[in-house]
mmCIF file of C-alpha atoms in Angstrom:
data_model
loop_
_atom_site.group_PDB
_atom_site.id
_atom_site.type_symbol
_atom_site.label_atom_id
_atom_site.label_comp_id
_atom_site.label_asym_id
_atom_site.label_seq_id
_atom_site.Cartn_x
_atom_site.Cartn_y
_atom_site.Cartn_z
ATOM 1 C CA UNK A 24 144.996 63.704 132.030
ATOM 2 C CA UNK A 25 144.946 65.177 128.438
ATOM 3 C CA UNK A 26 148.298 66.728 128.995
ATOM 4 C CA UNK A 27 149.730 63.359 130.054
ATOM 5 C CA UNK A 28 149.455 62.172 126.476
ATOM 6 C CA UNK A 29 152.991 64.355 125.449
ATOM 7 C CA UNK A 30 154.695 62.586 128.281
ATOM 8 C CA UNK A 31 153.798 59.346 126.230
ATOM 9 C CA UNK A 32 154.785 60.940 122.846
ATOM 10 C CA UNK A 33 158.125 61.919 123.985
ATOM 11 C CA UNK A 34 158.826 58.338 124.774
ATOM 12 C CA UNK A 35 157.778 56.942 121.700
ATOM 13 C CA UNK A 36 160.205 54.773 119.560
ATOM 14 C CA UNK A 37 162.512 54.180 122.341
ATOM 15 C CA UNK A 38 161.178 50.788 123.233
ATOM 16 C CA UNK A 39 159.953 48.184 120.971
ATOM 17 C CA UNK A 40 158.196 45.141 121.686
ATOM 18 C CA UNK A 41 157.680 41.977 119.190
ATOM 19 C CA UNK A 42 154.838 39.928 118.320
ATOM 20 C CA UNK A 43 151.374 39.178 119.747
ATOM 21 C CA UNK A 44 150.355 39.286 123.542
ATOM 22 C CA UNK A 45 147.910 37.175 125.079
ATOM 23 C CA UNK A 46 145.321 39.222 127.300
ATOM 24 C CA UNK A 47 147.195 38.071 130.380
ATOM 25 C CA UNK A 48 150.491 39.429 129.314
ATOM 26 C CA UNK A 49 148.554 42.668 128.089
ATOM 27 C CA UNK A 50 147.384 42.985 131.489
ATOM 28 C CA UNK A 51 150.783 42.586 133.117
ATOM 29 C CA UNK A 52 152.105 45.089 130.867
ATOM 30 C CA UNK A 53 149.424 47.635 131.882
ATOM 31 C CA UNK A 54 149.840 46.921 135.730
ATOM 32 C CA UNK A 55 153.659 47.274 135.583
ATOM 33 C CA UNK A 56 153.800 50.418 133.149
ATOM 34 C CA UNK A 57 156.022 53.239 134.128
ATOM 35 C CA UNK A 58 154.490 56.298 132.523
ATOM 36 C CA UNK A 59 150.932 55.471 131.542
ATOM 37 C CA UNK A 60 148.270 53.342 129.594
ATOM 38 C CA UNK A 61 146.314 55.174 126.900
ATOM 39 C CA UNK A 62 143.731 53.279 124.788
ATOM 40 C CA UNK A 63 141.163 53.538 122.115
ATOM 41 C CA UNK A 64 138.657 50.894 122.157
ATOM 42 C CA UNK A 65 135.568 51.530 119.936
ATOM 43 C CA UNK A 66 133.681 48.872 122.285
ATOM 44 C CA UNK A 67 134.599 47.417 125.572
ATOM 45 C CA UNK A 68 132.701 44.306 126.040
ATOM 46 C CA UNK A 69 135.468 42.157 127.295
ATOM 47 C CA UNK A 70 134.960 41.904 131.025
ATOM 48 C CA UNK A 71 138.783 40.425 131.475
ATOM 49 C CA UNK A 72 139.973 43.495 129.422
ATOM 50 C CA UNK A 73 137.847 45.971 131.523
ATOM 51 C CA UNK A 74 139.253 44.236 134.538
ATOM 52 C CA UNK A 75 142.945 44.857 133.417
ATOM 53 C CA UNK A 76 142.065 48.704 133.062
ATOM 54 C CA UNK A 77 140.422 48.671 136.391
ATOM 55 C CA UNK A 78 143.228 46.919 138.352
ATOM 56 C CA UNK A 79 145.945 49.215 136.380
ATOM 57 C CA UNK A 80 144.212 52.238 137.721
ATOM 58 C CA UNK A 81 142.686 51.262 141.143
ATOM 59 C CA UNK A 82 144.946 48.514 142.338
ATOM 60 C CA UNK A 83 148.345 49.758 140.932
ATOM 61 C CA UNK A 84 147.808 53.613 140.737
ATOM 62 C CA UNK A 85 148.836 53.547 136.937
ATOM 63 C CA UNK A 86 147.760 56.638 134.828
ATOM 64 C CA UNK A 87 145.160 55.204 132.622
ATOM 65 C CA UNK A 88 143.176 57.199 129.714
ATOM 66 C CA UNK A 89 140.416 55.400 127.627
ATOM 67 C CA UNK A 90 139.152 56.778 124.405
ATOM 68 C CA UNK A 91 135.910 55.517 123.120
ATOM 69 C CA UNK A 92 132.897 55.964 120.908
ATOM 70 C CA UNK A 93 129.738 57.234 122.647
ATOM 71 C CA UNK A 94 127.538 55.058 120.796
ATOM 72 C CA UNK A 95 129.111 51.735 122.216
ATOM 73 C CA UNK A 96 129.249 53.217 125.870
ATOM 74 C CA UNK A 97 125.410 52.982 125.868
ATOM 75 C CA UNK A 98 125.250 49.463 124.954
ATOM 76 C CA UNK A 99 124.090 47.201 127.790
ATOM 77 C CA UNK A 100 127.151 45.051 127.160
ATOM 78 C CA UNK A 101 129.488 48.085 127.679
ATOM 79 C CA UNK A 102 131.965 47.849 130.729
ATOM 80 C CA UNK A 103 132.896 51.620 130.042
ATOM 81 C CA UNK A 104 130.522 53.215 132.343
ATOM 82 C CA UNK A 105 131.897 50.941 135.245
ATOM 83 C CA UNK A 106 135.389 52.227 134.400
ATOM 84 C CA UNK A 107 134.399 55.775 134.684
ATOM 85 C CA UNK A 108 132.922 55.198 137.991
ATOM 86 C CA UNK A 109 135.977 53.220 139.112
ATOM 87 C CA UNK A 110 138.018 56.592 138.314
ATOM 88 C CA UNK A 111 139.339 55.815 134.840
ATOM 89 C CA UNK A 112 139.403 58.932 132.853
ATOM 90 C CA UNK A 113 137.075 58.051 129.930
ATOM 91 C CA UNK A 114 136.817 60.288 126.915
ATOM 92 C CA UNK A 115 134.164 59.922 124.184
ATOM 93 C CA UNK A 116 134.722 60.929 120.508
ATOM 94 C CA UNK A 117 132.772 60.097 117.364
ATOM 95 C CA UNK A 118 136.046 58.498 115.713
ATOM 96 C CA UNK A 119 135.672 55.785 113.301
ATOM 97 C CA UNK A 120 138.199 52.814 113.490
ATOM 98 C CA UNK A 121 137.506 49.192 113.946
ATOM 99 C CA UNK A 122 141.212 48.708 115.382
ATOM 100 C CA UNK A 123 141.308 48.734 119.123
ATOM 101 C CA UNK A 124 144.918 50.339 120.289
ATOM 102 C CA UNK A 125 146.597 50.115 123.540
ATOM 103 C CA UNK A 126 149.711 52.419 124.058
ATOM 104 C CA UNK A 127 151.683 51.332 127.135
ATOM 105 C CA UNK A 128 154.712 53.108 127.939
ATOM 106 C CA UNK A 129 155.469 54.371 124.335
ATOM 107 C CA UNK A 130 154.841 50.912 122.803
ATOM 108 C CA UNK A 131 151.407 50.255 120.724
ATOM 109 C CA UNK A 132 149.457 46.948 120.758
ATOM 110 C CA UNK A 133 146.601 46.983 118.285
ATOM 111 C CA UNK A 134 144.047 44.215 117.038
ATOM 112 C CA UNK A 135 140.998 44.426 115.133
ATOM 113 C CA UNK A 136 137.815 44.639 117.526
ATOM 114 C CA UNK A 137 140.193 44.535 120.556
ATOM 115 C CA UNK A 138 137.900 45.241 123.449
ATOM 116 C CA UNK A 139 134.956 43.146 121.946
ATOM 117 C CA UNK A 140 134.126 39.932 123.620
ATOM 118 C CA UNK A 141 136.133 38.083 121.029
ATOM 119 C CA UNK A 142 139.172 39.638 119.255
ATOM 120 C CA UNK A 143 142.539 38.430 117.827
ATOM 121 C CA UNK A 144 145.332 38.964 120.437
ATOM 122 C CA UNK A 145 147.064 42.457 120.099
ATOM 123 C CA UNK A 146 150.058 42.804 118.130
ATOM 124 C CA UNK A 147 152.920 45.002 118.908
ATOM 125 C CA UNK A 148 153.233 47.718 116.492
ATOM 126 C CA UNK A 149 156.341 49.025 114.562
ATOM 127 C CA UNK A 150 157.730 52.385 116.106
ATOM 128 C CA UNK A 151 156.691 54.291 113.042
ATOM 129 C CA UNK A 152 152.975 53.115 113.318
ATOM 130 C CA UNK A 153 153.150 53.647 117.074
ATOM 131 C CA UNK A 154 153.665 57.510 116.297
ATOM 132 C CA UNK A 155 150.993 57.407 113.859
ATOM 133 C CA UNK A 156 148.678 55.803 116.492
ATOM 134 C CA UNK A 157 149.873 58.449 119.095
ATOM 135 C CA UNK A 158 149.461 61.367 116.709
ATOM 136 C CA UNK A 159 145.912 59.950 116.058
ATOM 137 C CA UNK A 160 145.137 60.031 119.742
ATOM 138 C CA UNK A 161 146.337 63.514 120.167
ATOM 139 C CA UNK A 162 143.890 64.694 117.356
ATOM 140 C CA UNK A 163 140.997 62.800 118.566
ATOM 141 C CA UNK A 164 141.215 63.913 122.147
ATOM 142 C CA UNK A 165 140.826 67.580 121.079
ATOM 143 C CA UNK A 166 137.480 66.706 120.252
ATOM 144 C CA UNK A 167 136.598 64.208 122.776
ATOM 145 C CA UNK A 168 134.380 64.955 125.826
ATOM 146 C CA UNK A 169 134.914 63.344 129.259
ATOM 147 C CA UNK A 170 132.443 60.883 130.491
ATOM 148 C CA UNK A 171 131.434 62.186 133.981
ATOM 149 C CA UNK A 172 130.577 59.715 136.913
ATOM 150 C CA UNK A 173 126.921 61.153 136.810
ATOM 151 C CA UNK A 174 126.417 60.217 133.166
ATOM 152 C CA UNK A 175 128.389 56.812 133.902
ATOM 153 C CA UNK A 176 125.766 55.907 136.594
ATOM 154 C CA UNK A 177 123.012 57.315 134.515
ATOM 155 C CA UNK A 178 124.014 54.924 131.702
ATOM 156 C CA UNK A 179 124.126 52.154 134.062
ATOM 157 C CA UNK A 180 120.890 52.609 135.738
ATOM 158 C CA UNK A 181 119.199 52.741 132.380
ATOM 159 C CA UNK A 182 119.928 49.098 131.540
#
């Protein structure tokens, strides 16, 4: 799954979205993506957003990759272990950013605390900012480890 990120990088800047998206619109973008959905969410505590990722992967067969912080995946309010068990590739890295980012087919959407139970609606980033986010993802994934289904199940059963 890590090798799919270069395909995303090749398409950066070719499409540009405008403004903010509602969660429903973000879900629609994920489930109708053509290339892949790559996301960095420090914490994923929003049941609705977690369901969007699950649907994109399981119901619609989209390529989905989630990068997150290990500390937050151990929280009882985290939906990350459930997504890992559903087949979403989840990578963990100790990276520091309060901004959640979702890259869908070369277009980035970002918002402070995206993934938390309450956050501002994600706004489309400029093409230049999208390239910065994609470069950041590439760097962060070099140091990330994949959350295995066994570890995910262990985290869910310890709650």
